[in-house]
Amino acid sequence: MASAVEAVTECRLAGVDETWVGIDDTAGILVNVNLAQPEARRCLTLLLRRLQGRRLPCIHLVRTSAASTVREAQALGATACLSALLDPETVVEALFRQIRPDATVSELVVQRQIARTGTLINTMFQTAASGQIDLQEVEQGLDPVMNAVKEGGLTGWLEVVRAHDDVTFQHCLLVAGLTAGFARSLGLSSKDSHLMVRAALVHDVGKSRIPPEILNKPGRLDPDEFRVMRTHAPIGHEILLASGNCDPITLAVTRHHHEMLDGSGYPDGLSSDAIADPVRLLTICDIYSALIERRPYKEPLPEAEALRILHGMTGKLEDGLVAAFAKSVSTDCRHPIAA
Ligand SMILES: [Fe+2]
Ligand SMILES: [Fe+2]
């Protein structure tokens, strides 16, 4: 039950000896006790006193539907009684219908996973400025992204992330979500999907060393600034090498995600076969993400328009992969996009 709640928000477990100190930001309560036990009733009476008349959503799990049990539970603060035999997800859904009637549990799960991964990304960028990152920490961001995309769909992930105004935060999480969705749609194994999402989360880590006045410039970059901006790919690669134990896919993606099949990309001007498949895949997610993002100097493009631009990049991107990507985005969207 606690882990079902944890998927949505923070959860504190309390025993019948709980003294209910520091509960000001408690949003709801699940009670799973035997009310025949005096210590359980004492504990709930103390909770009611601590709440000082504040009525919180409070679901009691009961083992009988006898009217006397329901009455007693209500007297001890229950806003609803449910069978203790129900599965945790159903109970959690009922609780959150009372706490947040404006959102579904799926939406709340996506929001929480984004907050979790976002904190991780922010920490990663702060530590990267010193030249290294903790790849173990990045690992903790993989499941939240993959679970949120699975739970709320790619559209849910994109909608919530796009509402965020920190450009780099938004970009990393968008690329990670798009990559997770693309990997799912391609039927990649869980191991390969994890590798791809890891690479997506760190691919722009070199931007931690780009001066903020260039990174956040509210206008187009001039050629000198653009030259500085382009160094983020090799810098990111250096940061990962210095961090140690980085897998070859993440290293390649970080250095080469701006390479194009026709050799017009940077930093190494690689072409065709020299660009590995995982890099080609991530490059597509990266470009699409940049197109649909709000930047200080541009409005986000509609998704159909962004796909049209990708389809127009023949020679630079792999056509078959672009078609597969378009399918992965379209099948997930509530409003299908014509490719
Ligand atoms: Fe980049
Ligand atoms: Fe990027």
XYZ file of C-alpha atoms and ligand atoms in Angstrom:
341
model
C 0.000 0.000 0.000
C 2.820 2.365 0.932
C 4.588 1.821 -2.387
C 1.341 2.457 -4.282
C 1.086 5.806 -2.478
C 4.818 6.487 -2.986
C 4.303 6.298 -6.750
C 2.089 9.382 -6.429
C 3.457 11.337 -3.497
C 5.501 11.081 -0.319
C 4.154 8.618 2.197
C 4.765 8.328 5.934
C 3.988 5.104 7.733
C 2.585 5.478 11.258
C 1.999 2.867 13.964
C -0.627 3.049 16.725
C 1.952 4.704 18.996
C 2.215 7.659 16.569
C 2.109 11.089 18.217
C 1.224 13.009 15.011
C 3.815 15.733 15.318
C 4.666 17.645 12.104
C 1.573 16.756 10.084
C 0.800 20.242 8.757
C 1.423 19.306 5.126
C -0.360 15.956 5.298
C -2.866 15.768 2.443
C -4.665 12.522 3.242
C -4.695 9.486 5.461
C -5.194 5.763 4.926
C -6.206 3.919 8.083
C -5.698 0.178 8.270
C -6.281 -0.769 11.914
C -8.633 -2.860 13.974
C -10.913 -0.356 15.698
C -11.687 -2.929 18.388
C -8.173 -2.238 19.742
C -8.229 0.590 22.317
C -4.725 1.800 21.300
C -5.873 2.149 17.665
C -8.875 4.264 18.725
C -6.649 6.314 21.058
C -4.208 6.964 18.225
C -6.974 8.145 15.850
C -8.569 10.318 18.553
C -5.185 11.994 19.095
C -4.896 12.550 15.329
C -8.323 14.269 15.257
C -7.226 16.526 18.119
C -3.955 17.414 16.341
C -5.879 18.298 13.162
C -7.841 20.866 15.199
C -11.041 20.561 13.199
C -9.257 20.353 9.821
C -11.032 17.644 7.836
C -8.595 15.589 5.755
C -9.493 12.955 3.186
C -9.272 9.834 5.338
C -10.032 6.343 4.083
C -10.583 3.562 6.585
C -10.000 0.017 5.398
C -12.592 -2.145 7.089
C -13.104 -5.874 7.342
C -16.892 -5.708 7.735
C -19.516 -3.443 6.231
C -21.568 -3.447 9.478
C -23.220 -0.045 10.034
C -21.718 0.155 13.535
C -18.145 -0.185 12.115
C -18.781 2.508 9.512
C -20.274 4.837 12.150
C -17.312 4.300 14.445
C -14.858 4.946 11.602
C -16.700 8.151 10.672
C -16.586 9.302 14.295
C -12.806 8.779 14.115
C -12.429 10.927 11.002
C -13.173 8.550 8.095
C -14.362 10.357 4.961
C -14.892 6.951 3.304
C -14.742 3.271 4.248
C -13.443 0.680 1.811
C -12.951 -3.056 2.013
C -9.512 -4.027 3.323
C -9.509 -6.712 0.613
C -9.290 -4.213 -2.259
C -6.009 -3.991 -4.166
C -3.710 -1.108 -3.171
C -4.044 0.721 -6.529
C -7.843 0.946 -6.166
C -7.561 2.272 -2.616
C -4.924 4.827 -3.622
C -7.081 5.949 -6.529
C -10.047 6.466 -4.184
C -7.885 8.461 -1.784
C -6.524 10.722 -4.515
C -9.992 11.290 -5.947
C -10.668 13.038 -2.638
C -7.291 14.812 -2.381
C -6.959 15.900 -6.035
C -10.335 15.571 -7.789
C -8.882 17.627 -10.674
C -6.259 15.016 -11.716
C -6.104 11.295 -12.432
C -3.665 9.057 -10.584
C -1.780 8.545 -13.874
C -1.299 12.300 -14.209
C -0.113 12.532 -10.611
C 2.351 9.660 -11.131
C 3.783 11.417 -14.193
C 4.114 14.695 -12.280
C 5.911 12.969 -9.406
C 8.302 11.072 -11.663
C 9.099 14.294 -13.508
C 9.796 16.053 -10.215
C 12.077 13.176 -9.164
C 14.006 13.033 -12.422
C 14.110 16.827 -12.582
C 15.810 17.052 -9.177
C 18.324 14.523 -10.392
C 19.012 16.434 -13.603
C 19.516 19.678 -11.684
C 22.005 17.994 -9.330
C 23.767 16.403 -12.312
C 24.229 19.773 -14.029
C 25.498 21.374 -10.820
C 28.109 18.653 -10.207
C 29.036 18.491 -13.907
C 30.241 22.090 -13.720
C 33.110 20.767 -11.550
C 34.113 18.321 -14.312
C 32.456 15.026 -13.276
C 29.065 13.523 -12.582
C 27.849 10.644 -10.438
C 26.583 8.097 -12.961
C 25.120 5.992 -10.148
C 22.750 8.847 -9.422
C 21.701 9.101 -13.066
C 20.736 5.439 -12.783
C 17.959 6.398 -10.357
C 16.385 8.563 -13.041
C 15.870 5.758 -15.560
C 12.920 3.918 -14.021
C 10.970 7.094 -13.203
C 11.136 8.147 -16.884
C 10.261 4.709 -18.223
C 7.467 4.119 -15.690
C 5.932 7.532 -16.258
C 5.906 7.078 -20.039
C 4.391 3.616 -19.577
C 1.815 4.838 -17.026
C 0.735 8.171 -18.442
C 1.799 7.719 -22.068
C 4.261 9.892 -23.937
C 1.692 12.652 -24.419
C 1.217 13.006 -20.658
C 4.978 13.230 -20.143
C 5.473 15.801 -22.918
C 2.588 17.979 -21.709
C 3.854 18.218 -18.138
C 7.525 18.654 -19.063
C 6.763 21.348 -21.642
C 5.050 23.421 -18.953
C 8.419 23.725 -17.166
C 10.342 26.890 -17.957
C 13.972 25.902 -17.314
C 15.203 25.273 -20.853
C 17.859 22.626 -20.117
C 15.685 20.802 -17.585
C 12.839 20.725 -20.092
C 15.072 19.577 -22.938
C 16.734 16.683 -21.038
C 13.417 15.341 -19.778
C 11.719 15.721 -23.159
C 14.505 13.881 -24.969
C 14.474 11.181 -22.257
C 10.684 10.742 -22.550
C 10.776 10.686 -26.358
C 13.615 8.150 -26.271
C 11.730 5.941 -23.770
C 8.641 6.069 -26.010
C 10.672 5.385 -29.174
C 12.468 2.448 -27.503
C 9.113 1.009 -26.412
C 7.654 1.364 -29.861
C 10.723 -0.273 -31.472
C 10.360 -3.163 -29.026
C 13.888 -2.725 -27.628
C 14.791 -4.948 -24.689
C 14.560 -3.447 -21.228
C 18.393 -3.415 -21.035
C 18.736 -1.516 -24.320
C 15.905 0.856 -23.411
C 17.646 1.684 -20.130
C 20.890 2.349 -22.001
C 19.126 4.682 -24.409
C 17.283 6.604 -21.680
C 20.529 6.964 -19.709
C 22.231 8.392 -22.786
C 19.263 10.741 -23.329
C 19.388 12.082 -19.769
C 23.091 12.942 -19.948
C 23.548 13.744 -23.670
C 23.767 17.524 -23.129
C 25.697 17.423 -19.844
C 28.430 19.487 -21.559
C 26.029 22.451 -21.496
C 26.883 22.722 -17.786
C 30.143 24.375 -18.929
C 28.615 26.732 -21.483
C 28.330 30.313 -20.148
C 24.706 30.967 -19.098
C 24.585 34.149 -21.212
C 25.054 31.976 -24.300
C 22.975 29.046 -23.061
C 19.999 31.218 -22.132
C 20.419 33.991 -24.697
C 16.962 35.327 -25.550
C 17.754 35.436 -29.261
C 19.621 33.613 -32.000
C 23.323 32.945 -31.364
C 25.911 34.811 -33.441
C 28.645 32.694 -35.171
C 31.119 33.088 -32.274
C 28.527 32.153 -29.697
C 27.455 29.230 -31.846
C 31.073 28.010 -31.942
C 31.133 28.040 -28.130
C 27.750 26.305 -27.957
C 28.970 23.522 -30.242
C 31.715 22.622 -27.752
C 29.064 21.180 -25.414
C 29.259 17.820 -27.226
C 33.017 17.155 -26.745
C 32.916 18.758 -23.278
C 30.099 16.398 -22.275
C 32.143 13.482 -23.565
C 35.135 14.627 -21.457
C 32.961 14.961 -18.361
C 31.707 11.402 -18.806
C 35.218 10.042 -19.383
C 36.406 11.811 -16.216
C 33.440 10.385 -14.302
C 34.606 6.830 -15.049
C 32.612 3.660 -15.741
C 30.498 5.190 -18.476
C 29.103 2.778 -21.056
C 30.235 3.206 -24.701
C 26.704 4.046 -25.946
C 26.286 6.991 -23.573
C 29.787 8.183 -24.498
C 29.072 7.954 -28.235
C 25.640 9.609 -27.950
C 27.020 12.471 -25.876
C 29.836 13.233 -28.314
C 28.009 12.561 -31.585
C 24.338 13.489 -31.185
C 24.854 16.496 -33.501
C 26.521 14.478 -36.295
C 24.554 14.117 -39.552
C 24.698 11.196 -42.023
C 25.905 13.545 -44.807
C 28.906 14.664 -42.738
C 27.568 18.177 -42.087
C 27.290 17.771 -38.305
C 29.710 18.389 -35.435
C 32.101 17.980 -33.616
C 33.870 15.321 -35.754
C 32.040 15.626 -39.110
C 31.268 11.895 -39.041
C 29.191 10.450 -41.841
C 27.032 7.396 -42.603
C 28.429 4.166 -41.151
C 30.645 6.004 -38.669
C 27.467 7.056 -36.827
C 26.195 4.201 -34.651
C 22.500 3.255 -34.561
C 21.868 4.414 -30.956
C 23.319 7.822 -31.898
C 21.077 8.085 -34.998
C 18.066 7.217 -32.864
C 18.859 9.786 -30.217
C 19.672 12.501 -32.744
C 16.113 12.221 -34.081
C 14.613 12.521 -30.567
C 16.961 15.461 -29.871
C 16.009 17.435 -32.993
C 12.281 16.753 -32.589
C 12.481 17.795 -28.951
C 14.243 21.078 -29.798
C 11.540 21.828 -32.381
C 8.589 21.314 -30.030
C 10.222 23.169 -27.117
C 9.571 26.726 -26.098
C 12.879 28.593 -26.209
C 13.515 32.192 -25.148
C 13.687 33.147 -28.860
C 10.998 30.927 -30.367
C 7.543 29.528 -29.838
C 7.192 25.725 -29.799
C 6.289 24.193 -33.163
C 3.171 22.043 -33.417
C 4.047 18.350 -33.406
C 2.891 17.746 -36.988
C 5.105 20.608 -38.215
C 8.103 19.228 -36.288
C 7.562 15.820 -37.909
C 7.366 17.445 -41.344
C 10.771 19.061 -40.735
C 12.275 15.712 -39.670
C 10.880 14.066 -42.807
C 12.492 16.842 -44.840
C 15.973 16.075 -43.488
C 16.631 13.316 -46.030
C 20.337 12.564 -46.339
C 21.009 13.876 -42.833
C 18.798 11.482 -40.877
C 17.948 7.872 -41.658
C 14.554 7.868 -43.423
C 13.409 4.510 -42.036
C 14.247 5.578 -38.496
C 12.429 8.912 -38.935
C 9.333 7.011 -40.150
C 9.535 4.688 -37.131
C 9.931 7.695 -34.827
C 6.929 9.428 -36.393
C 4.917 6.285 -35.743
C 6.057 6.140 -32.122
C 4.984 9.744 -31.521
C 1.744 9.491 -33.482
C 0.447 6.242 -31.989
C 0.879 7.685 -28.535
C -0.796 11.018 -29.162
C -4.448 11.483 -28.326
C -4.731 13.398 -31.608
C -2.876 11.295 -34.174
C -0.436 13.191 -36.339
C -0.356 12.624 -40.081
C 3.240 11.727 -40.938
Fe 23.263 18.808 -27.795
Fe 20.080 18.023 -26.911
